mmCIF file of C-alpha atoms and ligand atoms in Angstrom:
data_model
loop_
_atom_site.group_PDB
_atom_site.id
_atom_site.type_symbol
_atom_site.label_atom_id
_atom_site.label_comp_id
_atom_site.label_asym_id
_atom_site.label_seq_id
_atom_site.Cartn_x
_atom_site.Cartn_y
_atom_site.Cartn_z
ATOM 1 C CA MET A 2 0.000 0.000 0.000
ATOM 2 C CA SER A 3 1.446 3.424 -0.960
ATOM 3 C CA GLY A 4 1.922 6.132 1.665
ATOM 4 C CA GLN A 5 -0.921 8.067 0.050
ATOM 5 C CA ASP A 6 -3.316 5.103 0.291
ATOM 6 C CA GLY A 7 -2.280 4.605 3.919
ATOM 7 C CA ASP A 8 -2.904 8.299 4.647
ATOM 8 C CA SER A 9 -6.369 8.237 3.083
ATOM 9 C CA ILE A 10 -7.310 5.127 5.101
ATOM 10 C CA LEU A 11 -6.188 6.851 8.305
ATOM 11 C CA ALA A 12 -8.180 9.970 7.343
ATOM 12 C CA ALA A 13 -11.279 7.820 6.675
ATOM 13 C CA ASN A 14 -10.799 6.028 10.035
ATOM 14 C CA SER A 15 -10.512 9.382 11.757
ATOM 15 C CA GLN A 16 -13.862 10.435 10.242
ATOM 16 C CA GLU A 17 -15.470 7.161 11.393
ATOM 17 C CA LEU A 18 -14.130 7.638 14.902
ATOM 18 C CA LYS A 19 -15.400 11.210 14.945
ATOM 19 C CA LYS A 20 -18.858 9.951 13.876
ATOM 20 C CA PHE A 21 -18.806 7.344 16.647
ATOM 21 C CA ILE A 22 -17.870 9.951 19.287
ATOM 22 C CA CYS A 23 -20.549 12.351 17.965
ATOM 23 C CA ASN A 24 -23.147 9.596 18.396
ATOM 24 C CA GLU A 25 -21.976 8.968 21.964
ATOM 25 C CA ILE A 26 -22.216 12.691 22.692
ATOM 26 C CA ALA A 27 -25.713 12.887 21.167
ATOM 27 C CA GLU A 28 -26.869 9.846 23.135
ATOM 28 C CA HIS A 29 -25.528 11.036 26.504
ATOM 29 C CA GLY A 30 -25.827 14.792 26.106
ATOM 30 C CA GLY A 31 -22.006 15.225 26.226
ATOM 31 C CA ILE A 32 -19.253 12.927 27.492
ATOM 32 C CA PRO A 33 -16.608 13.497 30.180
ATOM 33 C CA PHE A 34 -13.076 14.051 28.847
ATOM 34 C CA ASP A 35 -11.771 10.694 30.114
ATOM 35 C CA GLU A 36 -14.354 8.919 27.960
ATOM 36 C CA TYR A 37 -13.409 11.064 24.960
ATOM 37 C CA MET A 38 -9.702 10.249 25.483
ATOM 38 C CA HIS A 39 -10.500 6.557 25.881
ATOM 39 C CA HIS A 40 -12.325 6.487 22.511
ATOM 40 C CA CYS A 41 -9.499 8.385 20.760
ATOM 41 C CA LEU A 42 -6.808 6.024 22.027
ATOM 42 C CA TYR A 43 -8.557 2.678 22.511
ATOM 43 C CA HIS A 44 -11.696 2.509 20.326
ATOM 44 C CA PRO A 45 -11.719 -1.213 19.372
ATOM 45 C CA GLN A 46 -11.437 -0.440 15.635
ATOM 46 C CA TYR A 47 -10.176 3.092 15.077
ATOM 47 C CA GLY A 48 -8.334 3.992 18.310
ATOM 48 C CA TYR A 49 -4.811 5.400 18.050
ATOM 49 C CA TYR A 50 -3.315 2.361 19.815
ATOM 50 C CA VAL A 51 -5.524 -0.153 18.005
ATOM 51 C CA TYR A 52 -5.449 0.546 14.263
ATOM 52 C CA PRO A 53 -2.132 -0.676 12.740
ATOM 53 C CA ARG A 54 0.294 2.224 12.339
ATOM 54 C CA GLN A 55 3.819 3.244 13.277
ATOM 55 C CA ARG A 56 3.566 4.955 16.650
ATOM 56 C CA ILE A 57 7.041 4.768 18.230
ATOM 57 C CA GLY A 58 10.384 5.660 16.601
ATOM 58 C CA SER A 59 11.558 8.031 13.866
ATOM 59 C CA LYS A 60 8.729 7.082 11.469
ATOM 60 C CA GLY A 61 6.107 7.306 14.210
ATOM 61 C CA ASP A 62 4.933 10.053 16.535
ATOM 62 C CA PHE A 63 7.259 9.855 19.556
ATOM 63 C CA PHE A 64 10.320 8.146 21.011
ATOM 64 C CA THR A 65 10.431 6.210 24.266
ATOM 65 C CA SER A 66 13.604 5.390 26.209
ATOM 66 C CA SER A 67 13.499 1.805 24.972
ATOM 67 C CA SER A 68 13.391 3.031 21.371
ATOM 68 C CA VAL A 69 16.379 5.350 21.957
ATOM 69 C CA HIS A 70 19.001 2.684 22.705
ATOM 70 C CA ARG A 71 19.295 -0.927 23.847
ATOM 71 C CA VAL A 72 21.312 0.201 26.865
ATOM 72 C CA PHE A 73 18.047 1.166 28.586
ATOM 73 C CA GLY A 74 16.739 -2.409 28.619
ATOM 74 C CA ARG A 75 20.156 -3.885 29.390
ATOM 75 C CA LEU A 76 20.439 -1.757 32.534
ATOM 76 C CA ILE A 77 16.918 -2.647 33.658
ATOM 77 C CA ALA A 78 17.950 -6.304 33.225
ATOM 78 C CA VAL A 79 20.727 -5.679 35.801
ATOM 79 C CA GLN A 80 18.124 -4.490 38.316
ATOM 80 C CA LEU A 81 15.765 -7.377 37.574
ATOM 81 C CA LYS A 82 18.553 -9.882 38.123
ATOM 82 C CA GLN A 83 19.271 -8.411 41.539
ATOM 83 C CA MET A 84 15.543 -8.602 42.371
ATOM 84 C CA TRP A 85 15.588 -12.303 41.471
ATOM 85 C CA GLU A 86 18.585 -12.854 43.773
ATOM 86 C CA VAL A 87 16.862 -10.958 46.591
ATOM 87 C CA LEU A 88 13.668 -13.013 46.340
ATOM 88 C CA GLY A 89 15.836 -16.129 46.584
ATOM 89 C CA GLU A 90 13.343 -18.379 44.807
ATOM 90 C CA LYS A 91 14.245 -20.113 41.559
ATOM 91 C CA ASN A 92 11.184 -19.100 39.571
ATOM 92 C CA PHE A 93 10.589 -15.443 38.815
ATOM 93 C CA THR A 94 7.898 -13.764 36.721
ATOM 94 C CA ILE A 95 8.207 -10.419 34.992
ATOM 95 C CA VAL A 96 4.902 -8.886 33.929
ATOM 96 C CA GLU A 97 5.447 -6.060 31.483
ATOM 97 C CA GLN A 98 2.292 -4.068 30.855
ATOM 98 C CA GLY A 99 2.076 -1.807 27.771
ATOM 99 C CA ALA A 100 5.074 -3.213 25.916
ATOM 100 C CA GLY A 101 4.709 -1.101 22.748
ATOM 101 C CA GLU A 102 6.931 -2.436 19.967
ATOM 102 C CA GLY A 103 8.441 -5.063 22.318
ATOM 103 C CA ASP A 104 11.859 -3.354 22.330
ATOM 104 C CA LEU A 105 12.233 -3.271 26.096
ATOM 105 C CA ALA A 106 11.274 -6.937 26.444
ATOM 106 C CA LEU A 107 13.728 -7.892 23.705
ATOM 107 C CA ASP A 108 16.615 -5.946 25.223
ATOM 108 C CA ILE A 109 15.956 -7.354 28.701
ATOM 109 C CA LEU A 110 15.625 -10.931 27.467
ATOM 110 C CA ASP A 111 18.681 -10.756 25.181
ATOM 111 C CA ALA A 112 20.747 -9.369 28.068
ATOM 112 C CA LEU A 113 19.557 -11.991 30.556
ATOM 113 C CA ALA A 114 20.016 -14.874 28.109
ATOM 114 C CA MET A 115 23.643 -13.786 27.595
ATOM 115 C CA GLN A 116 24.635 -12.584 31.036
ATOM 116 C CA ALA A 117 22.405 -14.435 33.476
ATOM 117 C CA PRO A 118 21.546 -17.836 31.919
ATOM 118 C CA GLU A 119 20.446 -19.359 35.221
ATOM 119 C CA PHE A 120 17.963 -16.549 35.850
ATOM 120 C CA TYR A 121 16.798 -16.755 32.210
ATOM 121 C CA ALA A 122 16.190 -20.491 32.602
ATOM 122 C CA HIS A 123 13.766 -19.867 35.494
ATOM 123 C CA LEU A 124 12.109 -16.782 34.042
ATOM 124 C CA GLN A 125 8.572 -16.313 32.802
ATOM 125 C CA TYR A 126 8.011 -13.021 30.924
ATOM 126 C CA ILE A 127 4.325 -12.178 30.595
ATOM 127 C CA ILE A 128 3.180 -9.247 28.472
ATOM 128 C CA VAL A 129 -0.138 -7.539 29.147
ATOM 129 C CA GLU A 130 -0.913 -5.451 26.076
ATOM 130 C CA ILE A 131 -4.194 -3.781 25.226
ATOM 131 C CA SER A 132 -3.406 -3.199 21.541
ATOM 132 C CA PRO A 133 -3.873 -6.171 19.169
ATOM 133 C CA ASP A 134 -1.584 -4.415 16.660
ATOM 134 C CA ASN A 135 1.180 -4.120 19.275
ATOM 135 C CA ARG A 136 0.689 -7.738 20.365
ATOM 136 C CA ARG A 137 1.247 -8.820 16.758
ATOM 137 C CA ARG A 138 4.448 -6.739 16.475
ATOM 138 C CA GLN A 139 5.693 -8.017 19.842
ATOM 139 C CA ARG A 140 5.129 -11.646 18.819
ATOM 140 C CA GLY A 141 7.265 -11.092 15.714
ATOM 141 C CA LYS A 142 10.031 -9.301 17.573
ATOM 142 C CA LEU A 143 10.194 -11.772 20.458
ATOM 143 C CA ALA A 144 9.989 -15.001 18.438
ATOM 144 C CA GLU A 145 13.472 -16.065 19.592
ATOM 145 C CA HIS A 146 12.356 -15.936 23.220
ATOM 146 C CA GLY A 147 9.178 -17.934 22.536
ATOM 147 C CA SER A 148 9.832 -20.402 25.364
ATOM 148 C CA VAL A 149 9.931 -17.609 27.953
ATOM 149 C CA VAL A 150 7.384 -15.040 26.731
ATOM 150 C CA SER A 151 3.601 -15.262 26.791
ATOM 151 C CA TRP A 152 0.692 -12.826 26.501
ATOM 152 C CA ARG A 153 -2.235 -12.545 28.884
ATOM 153 C CA ALA A 154 -5.093 -10.233 29.749
ATOM 154 C CA PHE A 155 -4.539 -8.585 33.135
ATOM 155 C CA ASP A 156 -7.517 -10.356 34.725
ATOM 156 C CA GLU A 157 -6.105 -13.733 33.648
ATOM 157 C CA LEU A 158 -2.789 -13.218 35.459
ATOM 158 C CA PRO A 159 -1.988 -15.685 38.239
ATOM 159 C CA GLU A 160 -0.517 -14.481 41.550
ATOM 160 C CA ILE A 161 3.002 -13.256 40.799
ATOM 161 C CA ASN A 162 6.348 -13.761 42.526
ATOM 162 C CA GLY A 163 8.592 -11.347 40.659
ATOM 163 C CA CYS A 164 8.242 -7.885 39.205
ATOM 164 C CA PHE A 165 5.552 -5.808 37.508
ATOM 165 C CA LEU A 166 7.347 -3.597 35.003
ATOM 166 C CA SER A 167 6.113 -0.716 32.876
ATOM 167 C CA ASN A 168 7.641 2.079 30.853
ATOM 168 C CA GLU A 169 5.321 4.889 29.761
ATOM 169 C CA LEU A 170 2.159 2.933 30.493
ATOM 170 C CA VAL A 171 0.485 5.132 33.102
ATOM 171 C CA ASP A 172 0.843 8.321 31.019
ATOM 172 C CA ALA A 173 -1.348 6.635 28.391
ATOM 173 C CA PHE A 174 -4.280 6.059 30.785
ATOM 174 C CA PRO A 175 -7.353 8.246 30.151
ATOM 175 C CA VAL A 176 -7.733 11.181 32.545
ATOM 176 C CA SER A 177 -10.514 13.419 33.797
ATOM 177 C CA VAL A 178 -9.863 17.117 33.290
ATOM 178 C CA VAL A 179 -10.946 19.641 35.918
ATOM 179 C CA GLU A 180 -10.868 23.389 36.361
ATOM 180 C CA LYS A 181 -11.376 25.336 39.552
ATOM 181 C CA ARG A 182 -13.776 28.270 39.141
ATOM 182 C CA ASP A 183 -15.155 30.375 42.023
ATOM 183 C CA GLY A 184 -13.779 27.926 44.547
ATOM 184 C CA GLN A 185 -15.492 24.916 42.973
ATOM 185 C CA LEU A 186 -13.934 22.142 40.902
ATOM 186 C CA HIS A 187 -15.698 21.689 37.543
ATOM 187 C CA GLU A 188 -15.299 18.700 35.250
ATOM 188 C CA LEU A 189 -14.591 19.082 31.547
ATOM 189 C CA PHE A 190 -17.140 17.529 29.188
ATOM 190 C CA VAL A 191 -16.911 17.277 25.416
ATOM 191 C CA ILE A 192 -19.949 18.306 23.360
ATOM 192 C CA GLU A 193 -20.476 18.879 19.653
ATOM 193 C CA LYS A 194 -21.398 22.183 17.976
ATOM 194 C CA ASP A 195 -21.642 22.663 14.211
ATOM 195 C CA GLY A 196 -19.636 19.490 13.540
ATOM 196 C CA ARG A 197 -16.813 20.436 15.938
ATOM 197 C CA PHE A 198 -15.924 19.200 19.401
ATOM 198 C CA VAL A 199 -16.304 21.887 22.041
ATOM 199 C CA GLU A 200 -15.422 21.888 25.747
ATOM 200 C CA GLU A 201 -17.981 22.532 28.479
ATOM 201 C CA LEU A 202 -17.295 22.820 32.196
ATOM 202 C CA ARG A 203 -19.885 21.174 34.431
ATOM 203 C CA VAL A 204 -20.380 20.932 38.169
ATOM 204 C CA PRO A 205 -19.648 17.281 39.007
ATOM 205 C CA VAL A 206 -22.704 15.212 39.860
ATOM 206 C CA SER A 207 -20.787 12.925 42.249
ATOM 207 C CA SER A 208 -18.117 13.565 44.896
ATOM 208 C CA ARG A 209 -15.549 11.370 43.041
ATOM 209 C CA ILE A 210 -13.298 14.277 42.024
ATOM 210 C CA GLU A 211 -13.464 16.034 45.372
ATOM 211 C CA GLN A 212 -12.663 12.774 47.178
ATOM 212 C CA HIS A 213 -9.695 12.158 44.884
ATOM 213 C CA PHE A 214 -8.088 15.469 45.825
ATOM 214 C CA ASP A 215 -9.105 15.192 49.489
ATOM 215 C CA LYS A 216 -7.219 11.890 49.741
ATOM 216 C CA LEU A 217 -4.240 13.357 47.907
ATOM 217 C CA GLY A 218 -4.108 16.395 50.193
ATOM 218 C CA VAL A 219 -3.435 18.689 47.205
ATOM 219 C CA ALA A 220 -5.874 20.365 44.826
ATOM 220 C CA PRO A 221 -5.681 22.528 41.688
ATOM 221 C CA MET A 222 -5.556 26.294 42.300
ATOM 222 C CA GLU A 223 -8.291 28.774 41.318
ATOM 223 C CA ASP A 224 -8.541 29.222 37.509
ATOM 224 C CA ASN A 225 -6.097 26.379 36.897
ATOM 225 C CA ARG A 226 -6.800 23.365 34.725
ATOM 226 C CA ALA A 227 -5.523 19.961 35.857
ATOM 227 C CA GLU A 228 -5.927 16.270 35.172
ATOM 228 C CA LEU A 229 -6.632 13.379 37.496
ATOM 229 C CA CYS A 230 -6.295 9.727 36.682
ATOM 230 C CA THR A 231 -8.608 7.424 38.601
ATOM 231 C CA VAL A 232 -7.601 4.603 36.235
ATOM 232 C CA ALA A 233 -4.083 4.847 37.706
ATOM 233 C CA SER A 234 -5.453 4.320 41.249
ATOM 234 C CA GLU A 235 -7.381 1.252 40.143
ATOM 235 C CA TRP A 236 -4.325 -0.031 38.292
ATOM 236 C CA VAL A 237 -2.088 0.153 41.394
ATOM 237 C CA GLU A 238 -4.731 -1.625 43.455
ATOM 238 C CA ASN A 239 -5.030 -4.376 40.841
ATOM 239 C CA VAL A 240 -1.258 -4.783 40.559
ATOM 240 C CA ALA A 241 -0.901 -4.987 44.339
ATOM 241 C CA ALA A 242 -3.628 -7.638 44.473
ATOM 242 C CA LYS A 243 -1.859 -9.793 41.848
ATOM 243 C CA LEU A 244 1.605 -9.458 43.423
ATOM 244 C CA LYS A 245 2.240 -12.136 46.040
ATOM 245 C CA ARG A 246 5.881 -11.282 46.664
ATOM 246 C CA GLY A 247 8.181 -8.964 44.777
ATOM 247 C CA PHE A 248 8.397 -5.535 43.169
ATOM 248 C CA VAL A 249 6.574 -2.988 41.042
ATOM 249 C CA LEU A 250 8.946 -0.994 38.812
ATOM 250 C CA THR A 251 7.205 1.944 37.138
ATOM 251 C CA ILE A 252 8.994 4.310 34.768
ATOM 252 C CA ASP A 253 7.216 7.350 33.380
ATOM 253 C CA TYR A 254 7.279 11.125 33.133
ATOM 254 C CA GLY A 255 5.613 12.923 35.966
ATOM 255 C CA TYR A 256 5.926 14.608 39.326
ATOM 256 C CA PRO A 257 4.914 14.288 42.958
ATOM 257 C CA ALA A 258 1.407 15.783 43.447
ATOM 258 C CA GLN A 259 2.685 19.038 45.020
ATOM 259 C CA GLU A 260 4.623 19.774 41.860
ATOM 260 C CA LEU A 261 1.995 18.444 39.458
ATOM 261 C CA TYR A 262 -0.703 20.693 40.905
ATOM 262 C CA ALA A 263 1.571 23.686 41.605
ATOM 263 C CA SER A 264 0.022 27.121 40.963
ATOM 264 C CA PHE A 265 2.295 27.875 37.990
ATOM 265 C CA ARG A 266 0.963 24.881 36.047
ATOM 266 C CA LYS A 267 -2.070 26.806 34.751
ATOM 267 C CA ASN A 268 -3.081 24.479 31.889
ATOM 268 C CA GLY A 269 -2.296 21.055 33.287
ATOM 269 C CA THR A 270 0.057 18.713 31.459
ATOM 270 C CA LEU A 271 -2.031 17.228 28.647
ATOM 271 C CA LEU A 272 -0.101 16.943 25.374
ATOM 272 C CA CYS A 273 -0.665 15.251 22.038
ATOM 273 C CA TYR A 274 2.066 13.862 19.793
ATOM 274 C CA HIS A 275 1.736 13.651 16.019
ATOM 275 C CA GLN A 276 4.742 12.997 13.773
ATOM 276 C CA HIS A 277 7.111 14.210 16.520
ATOM 277 C CA GLN A 278 5.281 17.527 16.945
ATOM 278 C CA ALA A 279 3.730 18.217 20.346
ATOM 279 C CA ASN A 280 0.420 20.096 20.498
ATOM 280 C CA ASP A 281 -2.200 20.724 23.161
ATOM 281 C CA ASN A 282 -5.297 20.161 21.006
ATOM 282 C CA PRO A 283 -6.854 16.706 21.560
ATOM 283 C CA TYR A 284 -9.703 17.592 19.151
ATOM 284 C CA GLN A 285 -7.557 17.433 16.023
ATOM 285 C CA ASN A 286 -6.004 14.369 14.317
ATOM 286 C CA ILE A 287 -8.724 12.333 16.047
ATOM 287 C CA GLY A 288 -7.451 8.775 16.525
ATOM 288 C CA CYS A 289 -4.224 9.690 14.715
ATOM 289 C CA GLN A 290 -2.245 11.233 17.550
ATOM 290 C CA ASP A 291 -1.145 10.136 20.994
ATOM 291 C CA ILE A 292 -2.730 11.933 23.959
ATOM 292 C CA THR A 293 -0.821 11.828 27.258
ATOM 293 C CA THR A 294 -0.510 13.493 30.629
ATOM 294 C CA HIS A 295 2.182 13.545 33.290
ATOM 295 C CA VAL A 296 1.857 10.932 36.001
ATOM 296 C CA ASP A 297 0.983 11.736 39.618
ATOM 297 C CA PHE A 298 3.659 9.759 41.484
ATOM 298 C CA THR A 299 2.227 10.670 44.893
ATOM 299 C CA LEU A 300 -1.008 8.958 43.909
ATOM 300 C CA LEU A 301 0.803 5.766 42.845
ATOM 301 C CA GLN A 302 2.655 5.676 46.161
ATOM 302 C CA GLN A 303 -0.323 6.581 48.337
ATOM 303 C CA VAL A 304 -2.718 4.087 46.775
ATOM 304 C CA GLY A 305 0.110 1.547 46.690
ATOM 305 C CA ALA A 306 0.765 1.963 50.422
ATOM 306 C CA GLN A 307 -2.915 1.337 51.196
ATOM 307 C CA ALA A 308 -2.794 -1.785 49.024
ATOM 308 C CA GLY A 309 0.353 -3.244 50.639
ATOM 309 C CA LEU A 310 3.073 -1.803 48.384
ATOM 310 C CA ARG A 311 5.933 -0.039 50.149
ATOM 311 C CA THR A 312 7.972 2.538 48.242
ATOM 312 C CA ILE A 313 11.662 1.668 48.376
ATOM 313 C CA TYR A 314 12.967 3.846 45.558
ATOM 314 C CA PHE A 315 11.798 7.021 43.835
ATOM 315 C CA ALA A 316 14.213 9.044 41.737
ATOM 316 C CA GLU A 317 14.865 10.637 38.381
ATOM 317 C CA GLN A 318 15.661 8.300 35.478
ATOM 318 C CA TYR A 319 19.238 9.608 35.201
ATOM 319 C CA ARG A 320 20.029 8.541 38.779
ATOM 320 C CA PHE A 321 18.432 5.141 38.199
ATOM 321 C CA LEU A 322 20.419 4.488 35.020
ATOM 322 C CA ILE A 323 23.690 5.760 36.456
ATOM 323 C CA GLY A 324 23.201 3.546 39.509
ATOM 324 C CA LEU A 325 22.805 0.533 37.239
ATOM 325 C CA GLY A 326 25.987 1.173 35.246
ATOM 326 C CA PHE A 327 25.133 3.727 32.558
ATOM 327 C CA VAL A 328 28.579 5.334 32.685
ATOM 328 C CA GLU A 329 30.437 2.021 32.564
ATOM 329 C CA GLU A 330 28.252 0.927 29.650
ATOM 330 C CA LEU A 331 28.923 4.191 27.804
ATOM 331 C CA VAL A 332 32.667 3.793 28.293
ATOM 332 C CA ARG A 333 32.485 0.162 27.125
ATOM 333 C CA LEU A 334 30.462 0.947 24.000
ATOM 334 C CA GLN A 335 32.688 3.887 23.095
ATOM 335 C CA ALA A 336 35.807 1.777 23.424
ATOM 336 C CA GLN A 337 34.354 -0.609 20.831
ATOM 337 C CA GLU A 338 33.786 2.222 18.350
ATOM 338 C CA GLU A 339 36.806 3.061 16.249
ATOM 339 C CA ASP A 340 35.130 5.671 14.069
ATOM 340 C CA GLU A 341 35.144 9.011 15.972
ATOM 341 C CA CYS A 342 31.963 10.237 14.187
ATOM 342 C CA LYS A 343 30.084 7.091 15.216
ATOM 343 C CA ALA A 344 31.402 7.410 18.772
ATOM 344 C CA LEU A 345 30.097 10.985 18.884
ATOM 345 C CA ALA A 346 26.705 9.887 17.489
ATOM 346 C CA LEU A 347 26.542 7.179 20.178
ATOM 347 C CA ARG A 348 27.290 9.725 22.922
ATOM 348 C CA MET A 349 24.594 12.075 21.574
ATOM 349 C CA THR A 350 22.029 9.262 21.442
ATOM 350 C CA LEU A 351 22.771 7.967 24.927
ATOM 351 C CA LYS A 352 22.779 11.494 26.314
ATOM 352 C CA ASN A 353 19.006 11.645 25.641
ATOM 353 C CA LEU A 354 18.416 9.027 28.310
ATOM 354 C CA ILE A 355 20.009 11.051 31.092
ATOM 355 C CA MET A 356 19.918 14.734 30.053
ATOM 356 C CA PRO A 357 17.698 16.882 32.279
ATOM 357 C CA ASP A 358 16.762 19.576 29.684
ATOM 358 C CA GLY A 359 15.078 18.312 26.543
ATOM 359 C CA GLY A 360 16.124 14.750 27.375
ATOM 360 C CA MET A 361 14.516 11.975 29.377
ATOM 361 C CA GLY A 362 16.766 12.200 32.427
ATOM 362 C CA GLU A 363 14.830 14.323 34.876
ATOM 363 C CA THR A 364 11.115 14.547 34.044
ATOM 364 C CA PHE A 365 11.163 10.773 33.778
ATOM 365 C CA LYS A 366 10.983 9.138 37.191
ATOM 366 C CA VAL A 367 11.442 5.621 38.436
ATOM 367 C CA LEU A 368 9.300 4.270 41.239
ATOM 368 C CA ILE A 369 10.023 0.913 42.869
ATOM 369 C CA GLN A 370 7.589 -0.548 45.387
ATOM 370 C CA GLU A 371 7.937 -3.855 47.226
ATOM 371 C CA LYS A 372 5.533 -6.339 48.759
ATOM 372 C CA ASN A 373 6.508 -9.032 51.274
ATOM 373 C CA VAL A 374 10.212 -8.577 50.552
ATOM 374 C CA GLY A 375 11.510 -6.294 53.332
ATOM 375 C CA ASP A 376 14.519 -4.000 53.254
ATOM 376 C CA VAL A 377 16.680 -4.156 50.144
ATOM 377 C CA LYS A 378 19.654 -2.090 49.046
ATOM 378 C CA LEU A 379 18.750 -1.846 45.398
ATOM 379 C CA GLN A 380 21.515 -1.726 42.829
ATOM 380 C CA CYS A 381 19.924 1.314 41.136
ATOM 381 C CA ALA A 382 20.437 3.261 44.389
ATOM 382 C CA ARG A 383 24.222 3.222 43.845
ATOM 383 C CA THR A 384 25.483 6.807 43.643
ATOM 384 C CA LEU A 385 28.012 8.446 41.299
ATOM 385 C CA ARG A 386 30.621 8.296 44.061
ATOM 386 C CA ASP A 387 30.536 4.497 43.966
ATOM 387 C CA ILE A 388 31.287 4.210 40.254
ATOM 388 C CA PRO A 389 34.698 2.665 39.572
ATOM 389 C CA ILE A 390 35.658 4.687 36.497
ATOM 390 C CA GLU A 391 39.327 5.350 35.786
ATOM 391 C CA PRO A 392 40.108 9.059 35.288
ATOM 392 C CA LEU A 393 41.167 9.982 31.724
ATOM 393 C CA ALA A 394 44.862 9.360 31.024
ATOM 394 C CA MET A 395 46.983 12.511 31.432
ATOM 395 C CA VAL A 396 49.170 13.499 28.515
ATOM 396 C CA ASP A 397 52.916 13.671 29.318
ATOM 397 C CA MET A 398 54.281 17.105 28.368
HETATM 398 C C1 SAM B 25 3.464 5.037 25.219
HETATM 399 S S1 SAM B 25 3.383 3.352 24.804
HETATM 400 C C2 SAM B 25 4.845 2.739 25.649
HETATM 401 C C3 SAM B 25 5.431 1.544 24.964
HETATM 402 C C4 SAM B 25 6.643 0.866 25.570
HETATM 403 N N1 SAM B 25 6.503 0.571 26.968
HETATM 404 C C5 SAM B 25 7.935 1.596 25.310
HETATM 405 O O1 SAM B 25 8.644 1.881 26.254
HETATM 406 O O2 SAM B 25 8.265 1.852 24.145
HETATM 407 C C6 SAM B 25 2.033 2.779 25.797
HETATM 408 C C7 SAM B 25 1.761 1.293 25.667
HETATM 409 O O3 SAM B 25 0.795 0.905 26.640
HETATM 410 C C8 SAM B 25 -0.230 0.128 26.016
HETATM 411 N N2 SAM B 25 -1.422 0.242 26.899
HETATM 412 C C9 SAM B 25 -2.146 1.332 27.193
HETATM 413 N N3 SAM B 25 -3.089 1.040 28.112
HETATM 414 C C10 SAM B 25 -2.930 -0.262 28.431
HETATM 415 C C11 SAM B 25 -3.591 -1.154 29.337
HETATM 416 N N4 SAM B 25 -4.579 -0.748 30.102
HETATM 417 N N5 SAM B 25 -3.140 -2.425 29.396
HETATM 418 C C12 SAM B 25 -2.110 -2.853 28.621
HETATM 419 N N6 SAM B 25 -1.467 -2.067 27.749
HETATM 420 C C13 SAM B 25 -1.863 -0.784 27.660
HETATM 421 C C14 SAM B 25 -0.318 0.716 24.628
HETATM 422 O O4 SAM B 25 -0.960 -0.103 23.701
HETATM 423 C C15 SAM B 25 1.182 0.857 24.328
HETATM 424 O O5 SAM B 25 1.749 -0.380 23.984
#
């Protein structure tokens, strides 16, 4: 199929999705934003994550850390191996939810097969993936690890001894959007006017939103717009219920609640990604662009604590990766590269994973929670001071 044919199919799908959402709006007299976002991303036929398309990588709409370089997955493999040693049981299950193109799974499994064959031999790697298109791509990519990998729906998971892993899953959950006006939180609804989607603020009919912020102990400021993700709360509860003994390792962009709902954040954090351009208009490119928001890490920890998950690590991605050997890996890879231009390109690529400004180093956070494990000194908690790197050789003058 030519690019033009592909484009016209996507445009036709977008029109069908718009029609479907218009019908929902007509039937219910408007729909809350979380429902609108859910249809755009996960409509069973036309949703952004459902209809076959390139989403991640240079020909898609955005990059993720696992699509930047294989080092990301290799370093996570180091942490997973230590978790296996800490649990001290032979069998270990990794559940990766929202595995995208399957890159992270592939990099972890390749690394473990090479460097930790005993762990690999006792490993079960289960992928929970909502998108049939992604499941198909993952099956192709992970064919070599067919004896270790399987796919399941979340509800079909057994009790797990091991680790629940996700990278950029929670930011893809649908959110409610609220605005505080005259001291009262209003919820954003989507209605249709003259063939266009229009926003309408409504006084909430239930106390769900108020209760969410009451529990959190933080609320949006007057005139500010903000998002809240009740799906994330339910997700943590469900993960905690499935985890018998082990860890939850969550990587995503976001902030603690105080920072997420700070007064300067007037318009919330919702962003859409289309062909590597960010925009803040979820009513265009319907079903053809990603819609995301920053994750509330206080919520994940608070709900987790109530459900039996204890936070044992929360830090920026750059600290996490450095703790696991990012610098040593960079030095090793550079030493293998004889061509100076390629070595420079490698440095520039890897820099994205740890750079604070414009990179993925600081806004991206890593949260590790444990259940029935106890105190652990995690390998990712190693600091720069502990890194055994030789200083550069001095030139004799
Ligand atoms: C932004 S992508 C991240 C992909 C991948 N983790 C990576 O690092 O490249 C979000 C992924 O989560 C999946 N997803 C979203 N909601 C999900 C859910 N409730 N259960 C399972 N997968 C989900 C999407 O289909 C997609 O694969």
